Each structure stands twice: as C-alpha cells, then as structure tokens.
GROMACS .gro file of N, CA and C in nm:
model
  315
    1MET      N    1  -4.103  -1.802  -1.646
    1MET     CA    2  -4.071  -1.710  -1.533
    1MET      C    3  -3.958  -1.594  -1.589
    2LYS      N    4  -3.998  -1.476  -1.558
    2LYS     CA    5  -3.901  -1.355  -1.606
    2LYS      C    6  -3.786  -1.358  -1.512
    3ILE      N    7  -3.665  -1.342  -1.574
    3ILE     CA    8  -3.540  -1.343  -1.511
    3ILE      C    9  -3.484  -1.202  -1.496
    4CYS      N   10  -3.486  -1.137  -1.604
    4CYS     CA   11  -3.429  -0.991  -1.617
    4CYS      C   12  -3.479  -0.925  -1.727
    5MET      N   13  -3.428  -0.793  -1.747
    5MET     CA   14  -3.449  -0.726  -1.877
    5MET      C   15  -3.334  -0.748  -1.962
    6MET      N   16  -3.332  -0.716  -2.093
    6MET     CA   17  -3.231  -0.721  -2.173
    6MET      C   18  -3.122  -0.616  -2.140
    7GLU      N   19  -3.154  -0.502  -2.087
    7GLU     CA   20  -3.056  -0.411  -2.070
    7GLU      C   21  -2.976  -0.439  -1.937
    8ASP      N   22  -3.021  -0.541  -1.874
    8ASP     CA   23  -2.944  -0.592  -1.767
    8ASP      C   24  -2.824  -0.676  -1.778
    9ILE      N   25  -2.819  -0.713  -1.918
    9ILE     CA   26  -2.706  -0.788  -1.967
    9ILE      C   27  -2.618  -0.741  -2.069
   10PRO      N   28  -2.516  -0.663  -2.041
   10PRO     CA   29  -2.457  -0.563  -2.143
   10PRO      C   30  -2.377  -0.668  -2.235
   11GLU      N   31  -2.352  -0.612  -2.363
   11GLU     CA   32  -2.283  -0.701  -2.462
   11GLU      C   33  -2.147  -0.739  -2.426
   12ARG      N   34  -2.112  -0.874  -2.435
   12ARG     CA   35  -2.005  -0.942  -2.392
   12ARG      C   36  -1.958  -0.938  -2.238
   13GLU      N   37  -2.080  -0.949  -2.159
   13GLU     CA   38  -2.068  -0.971  -2.023
   13GLU      C   39  -2.186  -1.059  -1.978
   14ALA      N   40  -2.167  -1.089  -1.850
   14ALA     CA   41  -2.272  -1.205  -1.809
   14ALA      C   42  -2.309  -1.166  -1.680
   15ARG      N   43  -2.439  -1.230  -1.638
   15ARG     CA   44  -2.489  -1.187  -1.510
   15ARG      C   45  -2.559  -1.321  -1.453
   16SER      N   46  -2.540  -1.352  -1.316
   16SER     CA   47  -2.592  -1.480  -1.250
   16SER      C   48  -2.728  -1.446  -1.195
   17PHE      N   49  -2.798  -1.544  -1.183
   17PHE     CA   50  -2.937  -1.546  -1.134
   17PHE      C   51  -2.968  -1.678  -1.058
   18THR      N   52  -3.055  -1.669  -0.970
   18THR     CA   53  -3.098  -1.798  -0.906
   18THR      C   54  -3.243  -1.837  -0.942
   19LEU      N   55  -3.271  -1.935  -1.018
   19LEU     CA   56  -3.411  -1.963  -1.044
   19LEU      C   57  -3.494  -2.003  -0.910
   20GLU      N   58  -3.634  -2.015  -0.930
   20GLU     CA   59  -3.723  -2.040  -0.821
   20GLU      C   60  -3.682  -2.187  -0.764
   21SER      N   61  -3.627  -2.259  -0.845
   21SER     CA   62  -3.601  -2.396  -0.801
   21SER      C   63  -3.462  -2.408  -0.720
   22GLY      N   64  -3.391  -2.284  -0.727
   22GLY     CA   65  -3.272  -2.298  -0.649
   22GLY      C   66  -3.141  -2.303  -0.737
   23VAL      N   67  -3.167  -2.340  -0.874
   23VAL     CA   68  -3.061  -2.353  -0.960
   23VAL      C   69  -3.000  -2.229  -0.996
   24GLN      N   70  -2.854  -2.239  -0.992
   24GLN     CA   71  -2.782  -2.119  -1.022
   24GLN      C   72  -2.760  -2.113  -1.192
   25ILE      N   73  -2.783  -2.000  -1.253
   25ILE     CA   74  -2.752  -1.982  -1.397
   25ILE      C   75  -2.689  -1.856  -1.422
   26PHE      N   76  -2.658  -1.846  -1.543
   26PHE     CA   77  -2.618  -1.702  -1.586
   26PHE      C   78  -2.653  -1.697  -1.736
   27ILE      N   79  -2.657  -1.553  -1.771
   27ILE     CA   80  -2.707  -1.531  -1.887
   27ILE      C   81  -2.596  -1.433  -1.950
   28THR      N   82  -2.546  -1.447  -2.061
   28THR     CA   83  -2.453  -1.365  -2.160
   28THR      C   84  -2.511  -1.319  -2.277
   29GLN      N   85  -2.453  -1.194  -2.320
   29GLN     CA   86  -2.494  -1.153  -2.454
   29GLN      C   87  -2.384  -1.163  -2.553
   30ARG      N   88  -2.401  -1.205  -2.676
   30ARG     CA   89  -2.298  -1.191  -2.767
   30ARG      C   90  -2.374  -1.137  -2.906
   31ASP      N   91  -2.334  -1.019  -2.956
   31ASP     CA   92  -2.391  -0.980  -3.081
   31ASP      C   93  -2.545  -0.976  -3.087
   32GLY      N   94  -2.589  -0.927  -2.973
   32GLY     CA   95  -2.733  -0.899  -2.956
   32GLY      C   96  -2.804  -1.023  -2.933
   33HIS      N   97  -2.743  -1.146  -2.909
   33HIS     CA   98  -2.822  -1.281  -2.874
   33HIS      C   99  -2.786  -1.307  -2.741
   34PHE      N  100  -2.871  -1.377  -2.676
   34PHE     CA  101  -2.865  -1.393  -2.525
   34PHE      C  102  -2.854  -1.545  -2.524
   35PHE      N  103  -2.760  -1.606  -2.440
   35PHE     CA  104  -2.725  -1.745  -2.411
   35PHE      C  105  -2.736  -1.770  -2.254
   36ALA      N  106  -2.794  -1.868  -2.219
   36ALA     CA  107  -2.811  -1.909  -2.067
   36ALA      C  108  -2.757  -2.049  -2.023
   37TYR      N  109  -2.685  -2.069  -1.931
   37TYR     CA  110  -2.633  -2.192  -1.900
   37TYR      C  111  -2.643  -2.205  -1.741
   38LYS      N  112  -2.644  -2.341  -1.686
   38LYS     CA  113  -2.619  -2.359  -1.541
   38LYS      C  114  -2.494  -2.312  -1.513
   39ASN      N  115  -2.474  -2.252  -1.389
   39ASN     CA  116  -2.334  -2.211  -1.327
   39ASN      C  117  -2.286  -2.349  -1.282
   40LEU      N  118  -2.219  -2.427  -1.373
   40LEU     CA  119  -2.173  -2.547  -1.307
   40LEU      C  120  -2.076  -2.606  -1.426
   41CYS      N  121  -1.963  -2.613  -1.385
   41CYS     CA  122  -1.854  -2.677  -1.480
   41CYS      C  123  -1.890  -2.823  -1.489
   42PRO      N  124  -1.885  -2.877  -1.614
   42PRO     CA  125  -1.903  -3.023  -1.636
   42PRO      C  126  -1.784  -3.101  -1.573
   43HIS      N  127  -1.664  -3.053  -1.532
   43HIS     CA  128  -1.555  -3.130  -1.501
   43HIS      C  129  -1.554  -3.156  -1.351
   44LEU      N  130  -1.561  -3.054  -1.258
   44LEU     CA  131  -1.564  -3.066  -1.128
   44LEU      C  132  -1.684  -3.029  -1.072
   45LYS      N  133  -1.777  -2.996  -1.139
   45LYS     CA  134  -1.907  -2.971  -1.063
   45LYS      C  135  -1.895  -2.852  -0.971
   46VAL      N  136  -1.827  -2.738  -1.017
   46VAL     CA  137  -1.813  -2.615  -0.934
   46VAL      C  138  -1.867  -2.512  -1.016
   47GLU      N  139  -1.898  -2.396  -0.922
   47GLU     CA  140  -1.946  -2.273  -0.998
   47GLU      C  141  -1.840  -2.225  -1.086
   48LEU      N  142  -1.863  -2.151  -1.192
   48LEU     CA  143  -1.764  -2.113  -1.302
   48LEU      C  144  -1.694  -1.979  -1.261
   49GLU      N  145  -1.762  -1.898  -1.196
   49GLU     CA  146  -1.700  -1.756  -1.170
   49GLU      C  147  -1.616  -1.758  -1.058
   50PHE      N  148  -1.501  -1.677  -1.070
   50PHE     CA  149  -1.419  -1.640  -0.952
   50PHE      C  150  -1.482  -1.541  -0.861
   51LEU      N  151  -1.518  -1.434  -0.929
   51LEU     CA  152  -1.579  -1.303  -0.867
   51LEU      C  153  -1.727  -1.299  -0.921
   52GLU      N  154  -1.801  -1.233  -0.862
   52GLU     CA  155  -1.945  -1.236  -0.883
   52GLU      C  156  -1.961  -1.176  -1.040
   53ASN      N  157  -2.038  -1.235  -1.113
   53ASN     CA  158  -2.062  -1.214  -1.276
   53ASN      C  159  -1.946  -1.209  -1.343
   54GLN      N  160  -1.818  -1.285  -1.312
   54GLN     CA  161  -1.700  -1.292  -1.391
   54GLN      C  162  -1.707  -1.435  -1.465
   55PHE      N  163  -1.781  -1.433  -1.565
   55PHE     CA  164  -1.797  -1.588  -1.628
   55PHE      C  165  -1.700  -1.573  -1.755
   56LEU      N  166  -1.658  -1.455  -1.814
   56LEU     CA  167  -1.574  -1.470  -1.944
   56LEU      C  168  -1.449  -1.441  -1.909
   57ASP      N  169  -1.357  -1.489  -1.993
   57ASP     CA  170  -1.215  -1.462  -1.996
   57ASP      C  171  -1.193  -1.310  -2.028
   58GLN      N  172  -1.058  -1.282  -2.018
   58GLN     CA  173  -1.003  -1.151  -2.028
   58GLN      C  174  -1.041  -1.064  -2.140
   59GLU      N  175  -1.048  -1.155  -2.252
   59GLU     CA  176  -1.082  -1.074  -2.376
   59GLU      C  177  -1.237  -1.073  -2.413
   60GLN      N  178  -1.312  -1.143  -2.305
   60GLN     CA  179  -1.463  -1.171  -2.307
   60GLN      C  180  -1.497  -1.239  -2.443
   61GLU      N  181  -1.417  -1.324  -2.469
   61GLU     CA  182  -1.450  -1.410  -2.602
   61GLU      C  183  -1.510  -1.553  -2.557
   62TYR      N  184  -1.453  -1.602  -2.453
   62TYR     CA  185  -1.507  -1.743  -2.415
   62TYR      C  186  -1.558  -1.729  -2.265
   63ILE      N  187  -1.654  -1.830  -2.235
   63ILE     CA  188  -1.681  -1.856  -2.080
   63ILE      C  189  -1.558  -1.930  -2.026
   64GLU      N  190  -1.530  -1.896  -1.912
   64GLU     CA  191  -1.406  -1.954  -1.867
   64GLU      C  192  -1.425  -2.013  -1.705
   65CYS      N  193  -1.394  -2.119  -1.684
   65CYS     CA  194  -1.409  -2.185  -1.554
   65CYS      C  195  -1.272  -2.135  -1.484
   66SER      N  196  -1.323  -2.056  -1.349
   66SER     CA  197  -1.214  -2.007  -1.285
   66SER      C  198  -1.122  -2.122  -1.206
   67THR      N  199  -1.189  -2.218  -1.186
   67THR     CA  200  -1.125  -2.339  -1.103
   67THR      C  201  -1.013  -2.387  -1.199
   68HIS      N  202  -1.008  -2.414  -1.303
   68HIS     CA  203  -0.908  -2.485  -1.384
   68HIS      C  204  -0.889  -2.420  -1.537
   69GLY      N  205  -0.952  -2.301  -1.565
   69GLY     CA  206  -0.935  -2.251  -1.666
   69GLY      C  207  -0.993  -2.299  -1.809
   70ALA      N  208  -1.081  -2.390  -1.785
   70ALA     CA  209  -1.153  -2.442  -1.916
   70ALA      C  210  -1.217  -2.336  -1.989
   71LEU      N  211  -1.229  -2.338  -2.127
   71LEU     CA  212  -1.277  -2.237  -2.221
   71LEU      C  213  -1.407  -2.291  -2.281
   72PHE      N  214  -1.520  -2.234  -2.285
   72PHE     CA  215  -1.640  -2.278  -2.353
   72PHE      C  216  -1.672  -2.168  -2.462
   73MET      N  217  -1.736  -2.211  -2.546
   73MET     CA  218  -1.806  -2.139  -2.650
   73MET      C  219  -1.915  -2.072  -2.595
   74VAL      N  220  -1.947  -1.928  -2.623
   74VAL     CA  221  -2.069  -1.868  -2.574
   74VAL      C  222  -2.170  -1.922  -2.639
   75GLU      N  223  -2.172  -1.940  -2.764
   75GLU     CA  224  -2.290  -1.989  -2.837
   75GLU      C  225  -2.345  -2.117  -2.824
   76THR      N  226  -2.260  -2.211  -2.774
   76THR     CA  227  -2.296  -2.350  -2.787
   76THR      C  228  -2.271  -2.417  -2.646
   77GLY      N  229  -2.184  -2.356  -2.550
   77GLY     CA  230  -2.152  -2.404  -2.417
   77GLY      C  231  -2.041  -2.511  -2.433
   78GLU      N  232  -1.991  -2.539  -2.559
   78GLU     CA  233  -1.897  -2.664  -2.574
   78GLU      C  234  -1.769  -2.618  -2.519
   79CYS      N  235  -1.703  -2.703  -2.440
   79CYS     CA  236  -1.575  -2.689  -2.389
   79CYS      C  237  -1.476  -2.718  -2.506
   80ILE      N  238  -1.384  -2.615  -2.534
   80ILE     CA  239  -1.281  -2.602  -2.642
   80ILE      C  240  -1.163  -2.625  -2.581
   81SER      N  241  -1.120  -2.610  -2.470
   81SER     CA  242  -0.978  -2.604  -2.398
   81SER      C  243  -0.998  -2.633  -2.240
   82GLY      N  244  -0.915  -2.738  -2.215
   82GLY     CA  245  -0.915  -2.768  -2.062
   82GLY      C  246  -0.960  -2.931  -2.058
   83PRO      N  247  -0.964  -2.957  -1.916
   83PRO     CA  248  -0.997  -3.086  -1.874
   83PRO      C  249  -1.115  -3.155  -1.928
   84CYS      N  250  -1.225  -3.061  -1.968
   84CYS     CA  251  -1.356  -3.115  -1.997
   84CYS      C  252  -1.367  -3.092  -2.149
   85THR      N  253  -1.269  -3.097  -2.233
   85THR     CA  254  -1.276  -3.078  -2.374
   85THR      C  255  -1.371  -3.168  -2.426
   86GLY      N  256  -1.470  -3.104  -2.509
   86GLY     CA  257  -1.572  -3.206  -2.567
   86GLY      C  258  -1.697  -3.216  -2.500
   87GLN      N  259  -1.699  -3.180  -2.360
   87GLN     CA  260  -1.821  -3.175  -2.284
   87GLN      C  261  -1.883  -3.041  -2.294
   88SER      N  262  -1.998  -3.024  -2.234
   88SER     CA  263  -2.058  -2.907  -2.268
   88SER      C  264  -2.138  -2.860  -2.133
   89LEU      N  265  -2.152  -2.725  -2.112
   89LEU     CA  266  -2.238  -2.646  -2.017
   89LEU      C  267  -2.383  -2.695  -2.047
   90THR      N  268  -2.456  -2.703  -1.944
   90THR     CA  269  -2.598  -2.725  -1.934
   90THR      C  270  -2.671  -2.611  -1.988
   91LYS      N  271  -2.745  -2.609  -2.103
   91LYS     CA  272  -2.815  -2.502  -2.149
   91LYS      C  273  -2.936  -2.488  -2.086
   92ILE      N  274  -2.969  -2.348  -2.064
   92ILE     CA  275  -3.098  -2.317  -2.009
   92ILE      C  276  -3.183  -2.246  -2.121
   93ASN      N  277  -3.295  -2.304  -2.142
   93ASN     CA  278  -3.371  -2.237  -2.251
   93ASN      C  279  -3.440  -2.096  -2.212
   94ILE      N  280  -3.405  -2.000  -2.288
   94ILE     CA  281  -3.456  -1.872  -2.253
   94ILE      C  282  -3.526  -1.794  -2.382
   95GLN      N  283  -3.603  -1.702  -2.360
   95GLN     CA  284  -3.672  -1.641  -2.456
   95GLN      C  285  -3.686  -1.515  -2.428
   96VAL      N  286  -3.660  -1.402  -2.536
   96VAL     CA  287  -3.649  -1.266  -2.523
   96VAL      C  288  -3.809  -1.226  -2.567
   97HIS      N  289  -3.882  -1.157  -2.480
   97HIS     CA  290  -4.015  -1.134  -2.523
   97HIS      C  291  -4.003  -0.970  -2.564
   98SER      N  292  -4.120  -0.918  -2.625
   98SER     CA  293  -4.130  -0.797  -2.698
   98SER      C  294  -4.114  -0.692  -2.589
   99ASP      N  295  -4.150  -0.729  -2.473
   99ASP     CA  296  -4.137  -0.621  -2.376
   99ASP      C  297  -4.002  -0.608  -2.314
  100GLY      N  298  -3.905  -0.679  -2.372
  100GLY     CA  299  -3.758  -0.663  -2.344
  100GLY      C  300  -3.711  -0.760  -2.229
  101GLY      N  301  -3.804  -0.825  -2.184
  101GLY     CA  302  -3.777  -0.923  -2.076
  101GLY      C  303  -3.719  -1.050  -2.114
  102ILE      N  304  -3.624  -1.125  -2.034
  102ILE     CA  305  -3.583  -1.234  -2.066
  102ILE      C  306  -3.643  -1.358  -1.985
  103TYR      N  307  -3.692  -1.446  -2.040
  103TYR     CA  308  -3.787  -1.540  -1.956
  103TYR      C  309  -3.720  -1.687  -1.982
  104VAL      N  310  -3.717  -1.767  -1.871
  104VAL     CA  311  -3.681  -1.895  -1.880
  104VAL      C  312  -3.815  -1.975  -1.931
  105ILE      N  313  -3.790  -2.064  -2.024
  105ILE     CA  314  -3.902  -2.122  -2.091
  105ILE      C  315  -3.911  -2.271  -2.061
   0.00000   0.00000   0.00000
C-alpha cells in the first residue's frame, strides 16, 4: 500500500498517516533513509505527538513522546530516556520504490 512520496517527508521531520486498517503511523527521514513506527508510546499507549506531525524533539535528533518526554532513537525506535527506557516503538516495515513512493510492506 502506497503511503506517500519521498518528498512528502523532509529530512529530519516526520509525518503521520492512517493505514487502511485504521492504525496510526508516522514516517521520518534521517540522512536519506526513511523509518516508520506506530504512533503509540510503549509506556502509556498514547499518541506521541503534541501537535500534528510534531514527533521529534527541538533539536530534531530524537523521536519524543509529548506526554512524558521519553526519547527514542530514530533508526531503531529504542527508548533511551524516560519511563520506558529499554522498550521500543513498534516498527512498521516500509519500502521506497523507484517511483519515489513509500509503501507499507
């Protein structure tokens, strides 16, 4: 299922999407690579962003949970700071096709 185009996700930003199943996800870009996760904090099972498409901390270095400030590695989804340290976001498998589209696989 095609989610968006590569140019829809600027470097060091994130965008949210709803899959056909109703699952809320977000995709972020880091150094030309794309990473997708469920929009769900493993600690309180709440959505991560405070404002629409605001998933990253102020320095745009980590994914941040707006509820309690937990920080997650962009590349792995692992929590490195906060009440869910050692837990991880749920990864969504995506693939970038030659047409520039980002697809859930």
